[in-house]
Amino acid sequence: MKQRKIYQTMKKLQLEFYKIQCMNWIPNKSNGTGSAGRTLEILLNKPADKNILPDYHGIELKTQVEGSKYPLRLFSMAFDNKPMEMRRLLKICGYPDKKKPNFKVFQITVGGKTNTYVGFSRSYKLVVDYAHKVVRLYIFDSKQMVIDNTMSWSFSQLQSRLEHKLLYMAHIKVKKWNLHDKVYFKFETIQFYHLRDFDIFLYLIETGTISVTFKLGYYKSGDHYGEIYDHGTTFEIRSSNIDDLFERIDL
């Protein structure tokens, strides 16, 4: 019964998307890197939110601009094993900001297949620890000795976030056109998906297909000057690998 209801919702969304397709090139209704997705949400009369739950009645909307080199953002999630771990990560691994070297930043994408290096003093890797049911961030020194491996995400929290957010997904391909300092979008196609098993998610972390991008730093101006910010600790997958994590639904 529940599956039949979600399929009905998909058909409704498919019809709404067709109406948007018929509008052809649409002026941008937002700003920033996620402006295509936010423009679509506005056209669907969806209010802005924190994006913890699916965007459209149980279906997560994921837009991909044609020619974009950015991976598909799955969900954001800070370490869940201890409070203040993101702050500790920035303290241990942060490096000087290019514009204001007195502030530290930590902006890096880490996978599970090979080590990711920052300079010559540190490297990082994701390790799926099945014995303790966590995904760990390993931090190595220049001699490949482990500096820290205590920061982690639990299987239970990852599975809960994944299944609440991405059990059903609509992947939307978008064209972008810049004209006289204005941006226009054309919403081309929509494909529906169902999430595969959580074990596959873990396997894709091990193989480096799913990675995590950290964007940590400090506010350098304004009311929050000197405070830490986390602009998204995000689990990501390349668009070419969507079928590894999701199964296509053809209505």
mmCIF file with all atom_site columns, N, CA, C and O in Angstrom, residues 110-132:
data_model
loop_
_atom_site.group_PDB
_atom_site.id
_atom_site.type_symbol
_atom_site.label_atom_id
_atom_site.label_alt_id
_atom_site.label_comp_id
_atom_site.label_asym_id
_atom_site.label_entity_id
_atom_site.label_seq_id
_atom_site.pdbx_PDB_ins_code
_atom_site.Cartn_x
_atom_site.Cartn_y
_atom_site.Cartn_z
_atom_site.occupancy
_atom_site.B_iso_or_equiv
_atom_site.pdbx_formal_charge
_atom_site.auth_seq_id
_atom_site.auth_comp_id
_atom_site.auth_asym_id
_atom_site.auth_atom_id
_atom_site.pdbx_PDB_model_num
ATOM 1  N N  . VAL A 1 110 ? 37.588 12.956 0.833  1.00 0.00 ? 110 VAL A N  1
ATOM 2  C CA . VAL A 1 110 ? 38.252 11.731 1.279  1.00 0.00 ? 110 VAL A CA 1
ATOM 3  C C  . VAL A 1 110 ? 37.444 10.518 0.843  1.00 0.00 ? 110 VAL A C  1
ATOM 4  O O  . VAL A 1 110 ? 36.211 10.514 0.939  1.00 0.00 ? 110 VAL A O  1
ATOM 5  N N  . GLY A 1 111 ? 38.132 9.486  0.347  1.00 0.00 ? 111 GLY A N  1
ATOM 6  C CA . GLY A 1 111 ? 37.493 8.239  -0.053 1.00 0.00 ? 111 GLY A CA 1
ATOM 7  C C  . GLY A 1 111 ? 38.066 7.052  0.687  1.00 0.00 ? 111 GLY A C  1
ATOM 8  O O  . GLY A 1 111 ? 38.923 7.193  1.568  1.00 0.00 ? 111 GLY A O  1
ATOM 9  N N  . GLY A 1 112 ? 37.599 5.866  0.314  1.00 0.00 ? 112 GLY A N  1
ATOM 10 C CA . GLY A 1 112 ? 38.017 4.668  1.015  1.00 0.00 ? 112 GLY A CA 1
ATOM 11 C C  . GLY A 1 112 ? 39.001 3.800  0.257  1.00 0.00 ? 112 GLY A C  1
ATOM 12 O O  . GLY A 1 112 ? 39.503 2.821  0.809  1.00 0.00 ? 112 GLY A O  1
ATOM 13 N N  . LYS A 1 113 ? 39.286 4.130  -0.994 1.00 0.00 ? 113 LYS A N  1
ATOM 14 C CA . LYS A 1 113 ? 40.164 3.278  -1.798 1.00 0.00 ? 113 LYS A CA 1
ATOM 15 C C  . LYS A 1 113 ? 41.633 3.644  -1.632 1.00 0.00 ? 113 LYS A C  1
ATOM 16 O O  . LYS A 1 113 ? 42.491 2.765  -1.475 1.00 0.00 ? 113 LYS A O  1
ATOM 17 N N  . THR A 1 114 ? 41.938 4.936  -1.695 1.00 0.00 ? 114 THR A N  1
ATOM 18 C CA . THR A 1 114 ? 43.320 5.404  -1.572 1.00 0.00 ? 114 THR A CA 1
ATOM 19 C C  . THR A 1 114 ? 43.377 6.584  -0.607 1.00 0.00 ? 114 THR A C  1
ATOM 20 O O  . THR A 1 114 ? 42.352 7.225  -0.329 1.00 0.00 ? 114 THR A O  1
ATOM 21 N N  . ASN A 1 115 ? 44.562 6.876  -0.127 1.00 0.00 ? 115 ASN A N  1
ATOM 22 C CA . ASN A 1 115 ? 44.749 8.020  0.755  1.00 0.00 ? 115 ASN A CA 1
ATOM 23 C C  . ASN A 1 115 ? 44.653 9.330  -0.020 1.00 0.00 ? 115 ASN A C  1
ATOM 24 O O  . ASN A 1 115 ? 45.084 9.419  -1.162 1.00 0.00 ? 115 ASN A O  1
ATOM 25 N N  . THR A 1 116 ? 44.073 10.336 0.627  1.00 0.00 ? 116 THR A N  1
ATOM 26 C CA . THR A 1 116 ? 44.041 11.692 0.084  1.00 0.00 ? 116 THR A CA 1
ATOM 27 C C  . THR A 1 116 ? 45.060 12.529 0.841  1.00 0.00 ? 116 THR A C  1
ATOM 28 O O  . THR A 1 116 ? 45.020 12.597 2.073  1.00 0.00 ? 116 THR A O  1
ATOM 29 N N  . TYR A 1 117 ? 45.948 13.178 0.111  1.00 0.00 ? 117 TYR A N  1
ATOM 30 C CA . TYR A 1 117 ? 47.042 13.922 0.734  1.00 0.00 ? 117 TYR A CA 1
ATOM 31 C C  . TYR A 1 117 ? 46.753 15.416 0.740  1.00 0.00 ? 117 TYR A C  1
ATOM 32 O O  . TYR A 1 117 ? 46.200 15.966 -0.206 1.00 0.00 ? 117 TYR A O  1
ATOM 33 N N  . VAL A 1 118 ? 47.172 16.053 1.837  1.00 0.00 ? 118 VAL A N  1
ATOM 34 C CA . VAL A 1 118 ? 47.178 17.510 1.942  1.00 0.00 ? 118 VAL A CA 1
ATOM 35 C C  . VAL A 1 118 ? 48.599 17.907 2.292  1.00 0.00 ? 118 VAL A C  1
ATOM 36 O O  . VAL A 1 118 ? 49.053 17.667 3.416  1.00 0.00 ? 118 VAL A O  1
ATOM 37 N N  . GLY A 1 119 ? 49.311 18.473 1.328  1.00 0.00 ? 119 GLY A N  1
ATOM 38 C CA . GLY A 1 119 ? 50.721 18.769 1.559  1.00 0.00 ? 119 GLY A CA 1
ATOM 39 C C  . GLY A 1 119 ? 51.508 17.475 1.736  1.00 0.00 ? 119 GLY A C  1
ATOM 40 O O  . GLY A 1 119 ? 51.195 16.440 1.161  1.00 0.00 ? 119 GLY A O  1
ATOM 41 N N  . PHE A 1 120 ? 52.535 17.545 2.573  1.00 0.00 ? 120 PHE A N  1
ATOM 42 C CA . PHE A 1 120 ? 53.397 16.387 2.809  1.00 0.00 ? 120 PHE A CA 1
ATOM 43 C C  . PHE A 1 120 ? 53.270 15.836 4.224  1.00 0.00 ? 120 PHE A C  1
ATOM 44 O O  . PHE A 1 120 ? 53.867 14.818 4.554  1.00 0.00 ? 120 PHE A O  1
ATOM 45 N N  . SER A 1 121 ? 52.465 16.501 5.046  1.00 0.00 ? 121 SER A N  1
ATOM 46 C CA . SER A 1 121 ? 52.449 16.116 6.458  1.00 0.00 ? 121 SER A CA 1
ATOM 47 C C  . SER A 1 121 ? 51.242 15.283 6.863  1.00 0.00 ? 121 SER A C  1
ATOM 48 O O  . SER A 1 121 ? 51.266 14.662 7.931  1.00 0.00 ? 121 SER A O  1
ATOM 49 N N  . ARG A 1 122 ? 50.196 15.254 6.049  1.00 0.00 ? 122 ARG A N  1
ATOM 50 C CA . ARG A 1 122 ? 48.971 14.556 6.424  1.00 0.00 ? 122 ARG A CA 1
ATOM 51 C C  . ARG A 1 122 ? 48.373 13.830 5.221  1.00 0.00 ? 122 ARG A C  1
ATOM 52 O O  . ARG A 1 122 ? 48.460 14.276 4.086  1.00 0.00 ? 122 ARG A O  1
ATOM 53 N N  . SER A 1 123 ? 47.725 12.697 5.495  1.00 0.00 ? 123 SER A N  1
ATOM 54 C CA . SER A 1 123 ? 46.865 12.050 4.505  1.00 0.00 ? 123 SER A CA 1
ATOM 55 C C  . SER A 1 123 ? 45.672 11.444 5.230  1.00 0.00 ? 123 SER A C  1
ATOM 56 O O  . SER A 1 123 ? 45.712 11.229 6.453  1.00 0.00 ? 123 SER A O  1
ATOM 57 N N  . TYR A 1 124 ? 44.611 11.152 4.463  1.00 0.00 ? 124 TYR A N  1
ATOM 58 C CA . TYR A 1 124 ? 43.331 10.761 5.052  1.00 0.00 ? 124 TYR A CA 1
ATOM 59 C C  . TYR A 1 124 ? 42.699 9.631  4.251  1.00 0.00 ? 124 TYR A C  1
ATOM 60 O O  . TYR A 1 124 ? 42.893 9.520  3.044  1.00 0.00 ? 124 TYR A O  1
ATOM 61 N N  . LYS A 1 125 ? 41.913 8.814  4.958  1.00 0.00 ? 125 LYS A N  1
ATOM 62 C CA . LYS A 1 125 ? 41.231 7.702  4.298  1.00 0.00 ? 125 LYS A CA 1
ATOM 63 C C  . LYS A 1 125 ? 40.005 7.302  5.119  1.00 0.00 ? 125 LYS A C  1
ATOM 64 O O  . LYS A 1 125 ? 40.030 7.349  6.355  1.00 0.00 ? 125 LYS A O  1
ATOM 65 N N  . LEU A 1 126 ? 38.939 6.885  4.417  1.00 0.00 ? 126 LEU A N  1
ATOM 66 C CA . LEU A 1 126 ? 37.768 6.330  5.087  1.00 0.00 ? 126 LEU A CA 1
ATOM 67 C C  . LEU A 1 126 ? 37.930 4.818  5.204  1.00 0.00 ? 126 LEU A C  1
ATOM 68 O O  . LEU A 1 126 ? 38.334 4.161  4.242  1.00 0.00 ? 126 LEU A O  1
ATOM 69 N N  . VAL A 1 127 ? 37.625 4.284  6.365  1.00 0.00 ? 127 VAL A N  1
ATOM 70 C CA . VAL A 1 127 ? 37.723 2.841  6.606  1.00 0.00 ? 127 VAL A CA 1
ATOM 71 C C  . VAL A 1 127 ? 36.403 2.350  7.188  1.00 0.00 ? 127 VAL A C  1
ATOM 72 O O  . VAL A 1 127 ? 35.921 2.885  8.195  1.00 0.00 ? 127 VAL A O  1
ATOM 73 N N  . VAL A 1 128 ? 35.824 1.347  6.542  1.00 0.00 ? 128 VAL A N  1
ATOM 74 C CA . VAL A 1 128 ? 34.588 0.737  7.049  1.00 0.00 ? 128 VAL A CA 1
ATOM 75 C C  . VAL A 1 128 ? 34.977 -0.321 8.072  1.00 0.00 ? 128 VAL A C  1
ATOM 76 O O  . VAL A 1 128 ? 35.560 -1.349 7.727  1.00 0.00 ? 128 VAL A O  1
ATOM 77 N N  . ASP A 1 129 ? 34.663 -0.071 9.325  1.00 0.00 ? 129 ASP A N  1
ATOM 78 C CA . ASP A 1 129 ? 35.005 -0.965 10.434 1.00 0.00 ? 129 ASP A CA 1
ATOM 79 C C  . ASP A 1 129 ? 33.768 -1.810 10.756 1.00 0.00 ? 129 ASP A C  1
ATOM 80 O O  . ASP A 1 129 ? 32.903 -1.402 11.537 1.00 0.00 ? 129 ASP A O  1
ATOM 81 N N  . TYR A 1 130 ? 33.693 -2.995 10.157 1.00 0.00 ? 130 TYR A N  1
ATOM 82 C CA . TYR A 1 130 ? 32.515 -3.852 10.338 1.00 0.00 ? 130 TYR A CA 1
ATOM 83 C C  . TYR A 1 130 ? 32.433 -4.411 11.755 1.00 0.00 ? 130 TYR A C  1
ATOM 84 O O  . TYR A 1 130 ? 31.327 -4.633 12.268 1.00 0.00 ? 130 TYR A O  1
ATOM 85 N N  . ALA A 1 131 ? 33.569 -4.635 12.391 1.00 0.00 ? 131 ALA A N  1
ATOM 86 C CA . ALA A 1 131 ? 33.578 -5.196 13.740 1.00 0.00 ? 131 ALA A CA 1
ATOM 87 C C  . ALA A 1 131 ? 32.897 -4.269 14.740 1.00 0.00 ? 131 ALA A C  1
ATOM 88 O O  . ALA A 1 131 ? 32.164 -4.717 15.625 1.00 0.00 ? 131 ALA A O  1
ATOM 89 N N  . HIS A 1 132 ? 33.142 -2.962 14.600 1.00 0.00 ? 132 HIS A N  1
ATOM 90 C CA . HIS A 1 132 ? 32.558 -1.980 15.522 1.00 0.00 ? 132 HIS A CA 1
ATOM 91 C C  . HIS A 1 132 ? 31.380 -1.226 14.914 1.00 0.00 ? 132 HIS A C  1
ATOM 92 O O  . HIS A 1 132 ? 30.821 -0.329 15.550 1.00 0.00 ? 132 HIS A O  1
#
